[in-house]
Amino acid sequence: MIKNLRVKSSEYIDETNRISFKFNGKTYHGFKGDTLASALLANNVHLVGRSFKYHRPRGIMTSGSEEPNAIVQVNPGTNRTEPNVRATEVEIYEGLEASSQNCWPSVEFDIGGINNFLSPFFPAGFYYKTFMWPASFWEKYEFFIRHSAGLGKSPTSSDPDIYDHRNIHCDVLVVGAGISGILAAKNAAKNNYKTLLVDEKNEIGGSTIFENNEFNKIDNKTPSEWLKKEIEELKNIKNLEIKTRTSVAAYHQYNYLLARENLTDHLEAKDKTNKIRQRLLKLRAKKVILATGALERPLIFNNNDRPGIMLSSAVKKYSEFYGVACGSKNIFFTNNDSAYESALSLYNKGINVEAIIDIREQSESKIVKKVKEAGIKIYWSYSIVDTTGYKRLNSVSIMKLSNDGTSVTGSKISISCDCLGVAGGWTPAVHLYTQSGSKLKFDEEKKVFVPNQNTSEQISVGSCGGDFKIDEIIKNLNQKLKDTLNIKETDLDNIKVEIDQENSKRNIWLLPSDKPLGKTKPFVDYQNDATAKDIKLALREGFRSIEHVKRYTTTGMGTDQGKLGNMHALGIIADTAGVKMGELGTTTFRPPYTPLTFGTIVGRNVGKFFDIFRRTPMNDWHVENKAEFENVGQWKRAWYYPINGETMHQAVQRESKAARESAGILDASTLGKIDIQGSDASEFLNRVYTNAWSKLAIGKCRYGLMLNEDGMVYDDGVTTRLGENHYIMTTTTGGAANVLGKLEDYLQTEWPELDVYLTSVTDHYATASLCGPNSKKILKKIIPDLDLSDENFPHMSFKEANIGSIQCRIMRISFTGEHSYEINVQASYGKDLWKKCMEAGQEFNITPYGTETMHLLRAEKGFIIVGQDTDGTMTPIDLQMDWIVSKKKYDFIGKRSLYRSDTMREDRKQLVGLLTDDPNIVLEEGAQIVSELNQSPVEMLGHVTSSYFSPNLNKSIALAVVRGGKDLMGKKLFVPMENKNINVTVAHPVFYDEKNERLNA
Amino acid sequence: MFLINCPYCGERDQQEFKAGGEAHIERPKQPTELSDDEWAEYLFMRKNIKGVQFERWNHAHGCRKWFNMVRDTSNDEIKAIYKMGEKPPAQ
C-alpha cells in the first residue's frame, strides 16, 4: 500500500478536488493545487529520475524552478509531450502522465546505472580524452555517444498547440511576487505608475506567504498573515496588472525583457484545445524592479545526491504550503539558522525530526533555543561524511569537524533517516540582473555576489539584492522605492518589524570526509554529475578561468544552468587556487532563465506564416494552370507549366521553342519598380548607373547597370523616361528593396542637394511580358487603335494606352531577344490583363512560360542575371560589357574602382560562353573548369554559372566565368566531373541571333 | 534590443532599424583625382573600436530616414542621436 504523507490540510490544497495522474505508468492521487513533485512526495515517491552521466538514482531536491534532478517527460508518447520539465513546476491535473528520463528500461532498474560503478573511468573531459584516437573511429564512437547522450525525448509529430506573442509597455515592471515584489508593485501603482507584476508560480506571495515563524513579526502579525492582508489590498489598486505562471526568461538591454506566460499547461487535455498554450511577452519597461528572491544552496559532502536529500527550504515548503511530510525520520544539515525554521515547522505539525547537524560551533538565536526546547538533538560542529541508501536515503554518517573545517576527527556516528534537509545559505537570484549587462560585486561578509552597477533604470530589492533579514529588506526596499519612483512617502514608512534572525553562518564550500576526495562523490552540479573532484582535476590539469573550468567539467551547463551549485564551484576553485572569490568573477548567466519551448519562441510564425511570401496578381491563374513555383526572394514565381505529365525539362523545352517560334507570355510583375521624380532625376541616374542618361528622350527606355562603390555589378534593369522629370526604374526581383535602400542612402547622405524623390511601386503594377514573332499581332488584337509600327513604336520605347477603359504602360523591351512588349497595368487588373492576352493569343498558340524558360532564353542571348552570372566580384569589364560603361561621365557610383590595379588585372575571371564538344551533354552549374587534366594540383580557372540545353539551337550552351577568358576564345578546356571529364570550347557568350535581327522581326 | 530615439519618429524598437556602419565618411567629391591608396582608404577602411563610436543608422521599417548615432560599443549605451548633416556632439 502506498503510504500517504499528507499530514495537514493546507489552504493552498483543495482536498475536495482529488486528482489522479500517472507517473511511470502507475496511477497516483493528489489534490488540486499540488505540483507533480508535491503529489509524488505525498505518495512517498522520492526516486524520480536518473542522473545524466552516472545514471545515479535521483529525487526531488527543491520546490521551484531551480530543480536540477526531478526533471521529467510530460505526457510521453503524445504530440504534446515535453522533455526536461521540472516536476516542481508541473501543476497536476486529471489525466496528467509523466515519466522519468535518462533511464532504461525503468527508473527502478536502469542498465545505465553501471556507469556509476565505472565512474572512476569517467573523469572530467572523459569524452575529449578518450574518443580522440584513432581519428577514423570517430564515426563509430559517435553512434554510441549519440545514443547514450541527451535528456528526454523530443516529440515526433507536430505540436498541436497555439502560441502567441504580445508586446507590453509599462512604466514599472516588477519581477517576482514575493513580499518585496508585492510591496514594490503596490507602491508603484499607487503612485500612478502603470505597473506589471509577474511571478513564475501560480500563486503570489513567494516564501513569505507560508512564513509562520513566531519570532518574526510585522505590525504584530506573522509575516504570512501580514502579507495576506497586503495581497488582499492589491485587488483595489488601479494601474496594476498581475500575471502569474509568468516566468521572465531574458532581460536584455534598454529594459527589454522576454517572459513566458503559461496559460493552459495546468489544464486537463479537454480544456487545452483551441486555446493559446503559452504566450511570449515582449516587455519594454521604463523602470524594472527585480524581486527575484534568493535560492537556497545545498552543502557539498560525500554522496549528497541520494533521493531523500533535499533543500531545507523545500522540506519546509512541502510541509507548510502543500501539507506534505517529505519523510518520517527527518534530519537537517546546516551551516545557518534556516534549517531551524524548517525543523520547527515540521515539529509544529507533528512530523518527526531526528536531529540537526550544524557545522557551526553554536548559535544563540531564539529559534535555536526553541528547537532545543522541543527536544531535537543538535550536533554542533559536526559534518556528514557519507550517506547510504541507493534508491532512497536510509542513513547518514557524521563526524566532528576540525577547527579549521578541513578535516573530520573522532568516531563516526550513524543516524538512520529517510529525508535530509540541507541548508547551505542563500544565493541572491541575480541571473536576470546580470543578463541586463549590469555588474555584480562579491560581498565578503555574506559570501555572495550582489548587484553593484546597473546599466539601465532598474533596482534589485529584497533577497536578490542581498538583503536576507525581513527588517533589512523592508528598510532598504523603502529607500530604493523612494529613490526610483521619486516619491516622498510609502506604505512602508510606518511598518513595525520585530525579528529574531541571526546571520551567523560557517561557510565551507567543500565539506571534508574521512575518505580521500578521490574515493568520494560530492556532487556540485547534480544535473550534469559534476563533482568537486572533477573541478579539482580541471585545476590540476591547468584550467584557471572559471569559464574554462565550467566547460571542461560541464558544471552549470545543464538545463538548470547550475542554479544550486555554481557558488560552490566558484568557492572550490577559489579555495584550491588560493584566490579570493571576488577576483574569479562568475560564469555568464545566459537567457533563458528557465527553458523555453520552441513553440513559444516562434509564436504564430509557423506553417505558412513561418516565412512571409509574396504572390503576384496573376497567381490564381498560375495555380489553376498547374504551374510549379520557385522562390525568388520572397516571391513565389511560376517556374514552368507542365502539361500532360511533362517533366521539367520537357516543359521548359516546349515553352522555349514556342516563345521563339510563335508567342510566349511571362508574369514579370515581381520585377522591382521604383518611381523617380524631381528636377534632378536625370542627374541622379547619371550618378547611379554606369551609362549616360541626360540625353534619353521622353518615351524611350534604356538598360542600365548599377555598381557598388567597389566597382562590382550590383543590379541591372531597364529604366524608362516618362516625362522631363519622371522616370520609372526596374530592378531585379530579388534586389528591389536593397536597390531602393541604397539609392535613398546616397540621396539622403551624399547628395542631399539633389531634388529627387523615390517611391517603390513594385506592388502597384502587374506586368505581363508578351514575346515572340506573333507578339505584335496579339497586342494589336488587344489594343487595335495603337500604332505598333517600328516607326511609331520602335524597340526600347514606351507608350501609354488603354485596354478598354484600363490605362496601361507598354514598354517594347526584350529579355529574350524576341520582339516583345511588357504591359503594365494597375495591380488589381493584372489577372484580367493576363486572361485577355491568353485569349487574344489563342490562335497563335500563345504559351505561358515560367522563370526557367526565361533563364534559358536569355542565356541563348548571353544576357546576364545579376546574382547568377555575377557574385559580387564581377565588374562590367569582367562581364565583357565595356559598352555600357561611360568613358565621358566624370563620376558614377563605382567608377573610380574600375581603375584600381586589382580591377584592371588582365587575368581576372571573365564571362565567356562554353560549348560542349558533345552537344548533348549539359554542364552542371557550379562545375569547375581546368585547362590541364593530368596535373596535380590543378589550377581552377573558373566555373560554370548558367547552363541549359537550347531547343532552338539543338545543343547544350553554357555561360561561365574563366580566368583571362576574354583571350581564350576557341580554346579547349575541360570540366572534370566525378565520373568523366567533359571537353568544352570557349565561345562568344551570345549564342543566338548575334545581330539582334529578331528584335524587329 | 536597443530602444532607439529616431529623430523623426521618436522611440522605437531596434528591430525597425538597420545599422549602416561608421559615420562621417564623406564620399570624395573628385574620386578620379585620388590615388589607389586614397580611394582604398575611403572604400575599405572602417574603425571597429571598443568604446565610443560614431555610426550611421537607418529607420528602415519606419520613416526610412538615415541619421547618426554615438554609441559606446563596450556597453551599448547610446550617447547621442543627431540628423544627417548636423555636427556631431562634442565628446
PDB file of C-alpha atoms in Angstrom, chain B:
ATOM      1  CA  MET B   1      17.490  45.081 -28.050  1.00  0.00           C
ATOM      2  CA  PHE B   2      18.068  48.828 -28.187  1.00  0.00           C
ATOM      3  CA  LEU B   3      15.408  51.443 -27.810  1.00  0.00           C
ATOM      4  CA  ILE B   4      16.363  53.995 -30.443  1.00  0.00           C
ATOM      5  CA  ASN B   5      15.106  57.532 -30.462  1.00  0.00           C
ATOM      6  CA  CYS B   6      14.613  58.213 -34.166  1.00  0.00           C
ATOM      7  CA  PRO B   7      14.968  61.974 -34.645  1.00  0.00           C
ATOM      8  CA  TYR B   8      11.875  61.945 -36.860  1.00  0.00           C
ATOM      9  CA  CYS B   9       9.607  59.346 -35.206  1.00  0.00           C
ATOM     10  CA  GLY B  10      10.643  59.066 -31.553  1.00  0.00           C
ATOM     11  CA  GLU B  11      11.490  55.965 -29.554  1.00  0.00           C
ATOM     12  CA  ARG B  12      11.239  52.742 -31.488  1.00  0.00           C
ATOM     13  CA  ASP B  13      12.476  49.183 -31.086  1.00  0.00           C
ATOM     14  CA  GLN B  14      15.794  48.246 -32.668  1.00  0.00           C
ATOM     15  CA  GLN B  15      14.003  45.776 -34.949  1.00  0.00           C
ATOM     16  CA  GLU B  16      12.811  48.709 -37.052  1.00  0.00           C
ATOM     17  CA  PHE B  17      16.331  49.914 -37.736  1.00  0.00           C
ATOM     18  CA  LYS B  18      19.298  48.935 -39.838  1.00  0.00           C
ATOM     19  CA  ALA B  19      22.863  49.720 -38.844  1.00  0.00           C
ATOM     20  CA  GLY B  20      24.877  51.429 -41.575  1.00  0.00           C
ATOM     21  CA  GLY B  21      28.467  51.391 -40.372  1.00  0.00           C
ATOM     22  CA  GLU B  22      30.786  54.188 -39.446  1.00  0.00           C
ATOM     23  CA  ALA B  23      29.514  57.736 -39.749  1.00  0.00           C
ATOM     24  CA  HIS B  24      31.159  60.868 -41.157  1.00  0.00           C
ATOM     25  CA  ILE B  25      32.981  59.159 -44.007  1.00  0.00           C
ATOM     26  CA  GLU B  26      32.266  61.523 -46.842  1.00  0.00           C
ATOM     27  CA  ARG B  27      32.325  60.292 -50.402  1.00  0.00           C
ATOM     28  CA  PRO B  28      35.188  62.094 -52.146  1.00  0.00           C
ATOM     29  CA  LYS B  29      33.911  64.819 -54.467  1.00  0.00           C
ATOM     30  CA  GLN B  30      36.528  64.062 -57.088  1.00  0.00           C
ATOM     31  CA  PRO B  31      37.257  60.351 -56.952  1.00  0.00           C
ATOM     32  CA  THR B  32      39.248  60.383 -60.177  1.00  0.00           C
ATOM     33  CA  GLU B  33      41.843  62.658 -58.587  1.00  0.00           C
ATOM     34  CA  LEU B  34      42.605  60.129 -55.876  1.00  0.00           C
ATOM     35  CA  SER B  35      45.435  57.606 -55.800  1.00  0.00           C
ATOM     36  CA  ASP B  36      44.587  53.934 -55.368  1.00  0.00           C
ATOM     37  CA  ASP B  37      45.591  54.166 -51.731  1.00  0.00           C
ATOM     38  CA  GLU B  38      43.472  57.219 -51.058  1.00  0.00           C
ATOM     39  CA  TRP B  39      40.476  55.650 -52.752  1.00  0.00           C
ATOM     40  CA  ALA B  40      41.022  52.395 -50.841  1.00  0.00           C
ATOM     41  CA  GLU B  41      41.116  54.387 -47.610  1.00  0.00           C
ATOM     42  CA  TYR B  42      37.624  55.704 -48.366  1.00  0.00           C
ATOM     43  CA  LEU B  43      36.332  52.444 -49.744  1.00  0.00           C
ATOM     44  CA  PHE B  44      37.545  49.840 -47.287  1.00  0.00           C
ATOM     45  CA  MET B  45      38.929  51.260 -44.085  1.00  0.00           C
ATOM     46  CA  ARG B  46      36.458  51.366 -41.199  1.00  0.00           C
ATOM     47  CA  LYS B  47      37.033  51.691 -37.484  1.00  0.00           C
ATOM     48  CA  ASN B  48      35.803  48.994 -35.147  1.00  0.00           C
ATOM     49  CA  ILE B  49      36.680  50.171 -31.700  1.00  0.00           C
ATOM     50  CA  LYS B  50      35.696  49.202 -28.207  1.00  0.00           C
ATOM     51  CA  GLY B  51      34.360  52.431 -26.852  1.00  0.00           C
ATOM     52  CA  VAL B  52      32.617  55.472 -28.232  1.00  0.00           C
ATOM     53  CA  GLN B  53      31.855  55.084 -31.911  1.00  0.00           C
ATOM     54  CA  PHE B  54      30.048  57.277 -34.435  1.00  0.00           C
ATOM     55  CA  GLU B  55      27.598  55.299 -36.530  1.00  0.00           C
ATOM     56  CA  ARG B  56      25.011  55.656 -39.250  1.00  0.00           C
ATOM     57  CA  TRP B  57      21.583  54.152 -38.675  1.00  0.00           C
ATOM     58  CA  ASN B  58      18.529  53.928 -40.898  1.00  0.00           C
ATOM     59  CA  HIS B  59      14.940  53.720 -39.720  1.00  0.00           C
ATOM     60  CA  ALA B  60      14.418  51.109 -42.410  1.00  0.00           C
ATOM     61  CA  HIS B  61      10.986  49.902 -41.301  1.00  0.00           C
ATOM     62  CA  GLY B  62       9.754  53.334 -40.327  1.00  0.00           C
ATOM     63  CA  CYS B  63      10.387  56.721 -41.904  1.00  0.00           C
ATOM     64  CA  ARG B  64      13.353  55.328 -43.941  1.00  0.00           C
ATOM     65  CA  LYS B  65      15.484  58.245 -42.828  1.00  0.00           C
ATOM     66  CA  TRP B  66      19.178  57.978 -42.135  1.00  0.00           C
ATOM     67  CA  PHE B  67      20.639  59.556 -39.025  1.00  0.00           C
ATOM     68  CA  ASN B  68      23.764  59.427 -36.879  1.00  0.00           C
ATOM     69  CA  MET B  69      24.274  57.788 -33.513  1.00  0.00           C
ATOM     70  CA  VAL B  70      27.052  57.964 -30.952  1.00  0.00           C
ATOM     71  CA  ARG B  71      27.264  54.606 -29.235  1.00  0.00           C
ATOM     72  CA  ASP B  72      29.626  53.142 -26.689  1.00  0.00           C
ATOM     73  CA  THR B  73      30.271  49.703 -28.127  1.00  0.00           C
ATOM     74  CA  SER B  74      31.540  48.381 -24.813  1.00  0.00           C
ATOM     75  CA  ASN B  75      28.148  48.683 -23.111  1.00  0.00           C
ATOM     76  CA  ASP B  76      25.848  49.674 -25.961  1.00  0.00           C
ATOM     77  CA  GLU B  77      24.949  52.945 -24.355  1.00  0.00           C
ATOM     78  CA  ILE B  78      23.524  55.327 -26.931  1.00  0.00           C
ATOM     79  CA  LYS B  79      25.073  58.639 -26.050  1.00  0.00           C
ATOM     80  CA  ALA B  80      23.575  60.851 -28.734  1.00  0.00           C
ATOM     81  CA  ILE B  81      21.465  60.813 -31.870  1.00  0.00           C
ATOM     82  CA  TYR B  82      21.504  63.573 -34.467  1.00  0.00           C
ATOM     83  CA  LYS B  83      20.328  64.128 -38.007  1.00  0.00           C
ATOM     84  CA  MET B  84      22.385  63.760 -41.156  1.00  0.00           C
ATOM     85  CA  GLY B  85      24.288  66.936 -41.866  1.00  0.00           C
ATOM     86  CA  GLU B  86      24.301  68.004 -38.255  1.00  0.00           C
ATOM     87  CA  LYS B  87      27.575  68.359 -36.404  1.00  0.00           C
ATOM     88  CA  PRO B  88      28.450  65.523 -34.031  1.00  0.00           C
ATOM     89  CA  PRO B  89      28.125  66.488 -30.369  1.00  0.00           C
ATOM     90  CA  ALA B  90      31.377  67.163 -28.548  1.00  0.00           C
ATOM     91  CA  GLN B  91      32.590  64.113 -26.675  1.00  0.00           C
TER      92      GLN B  91
END
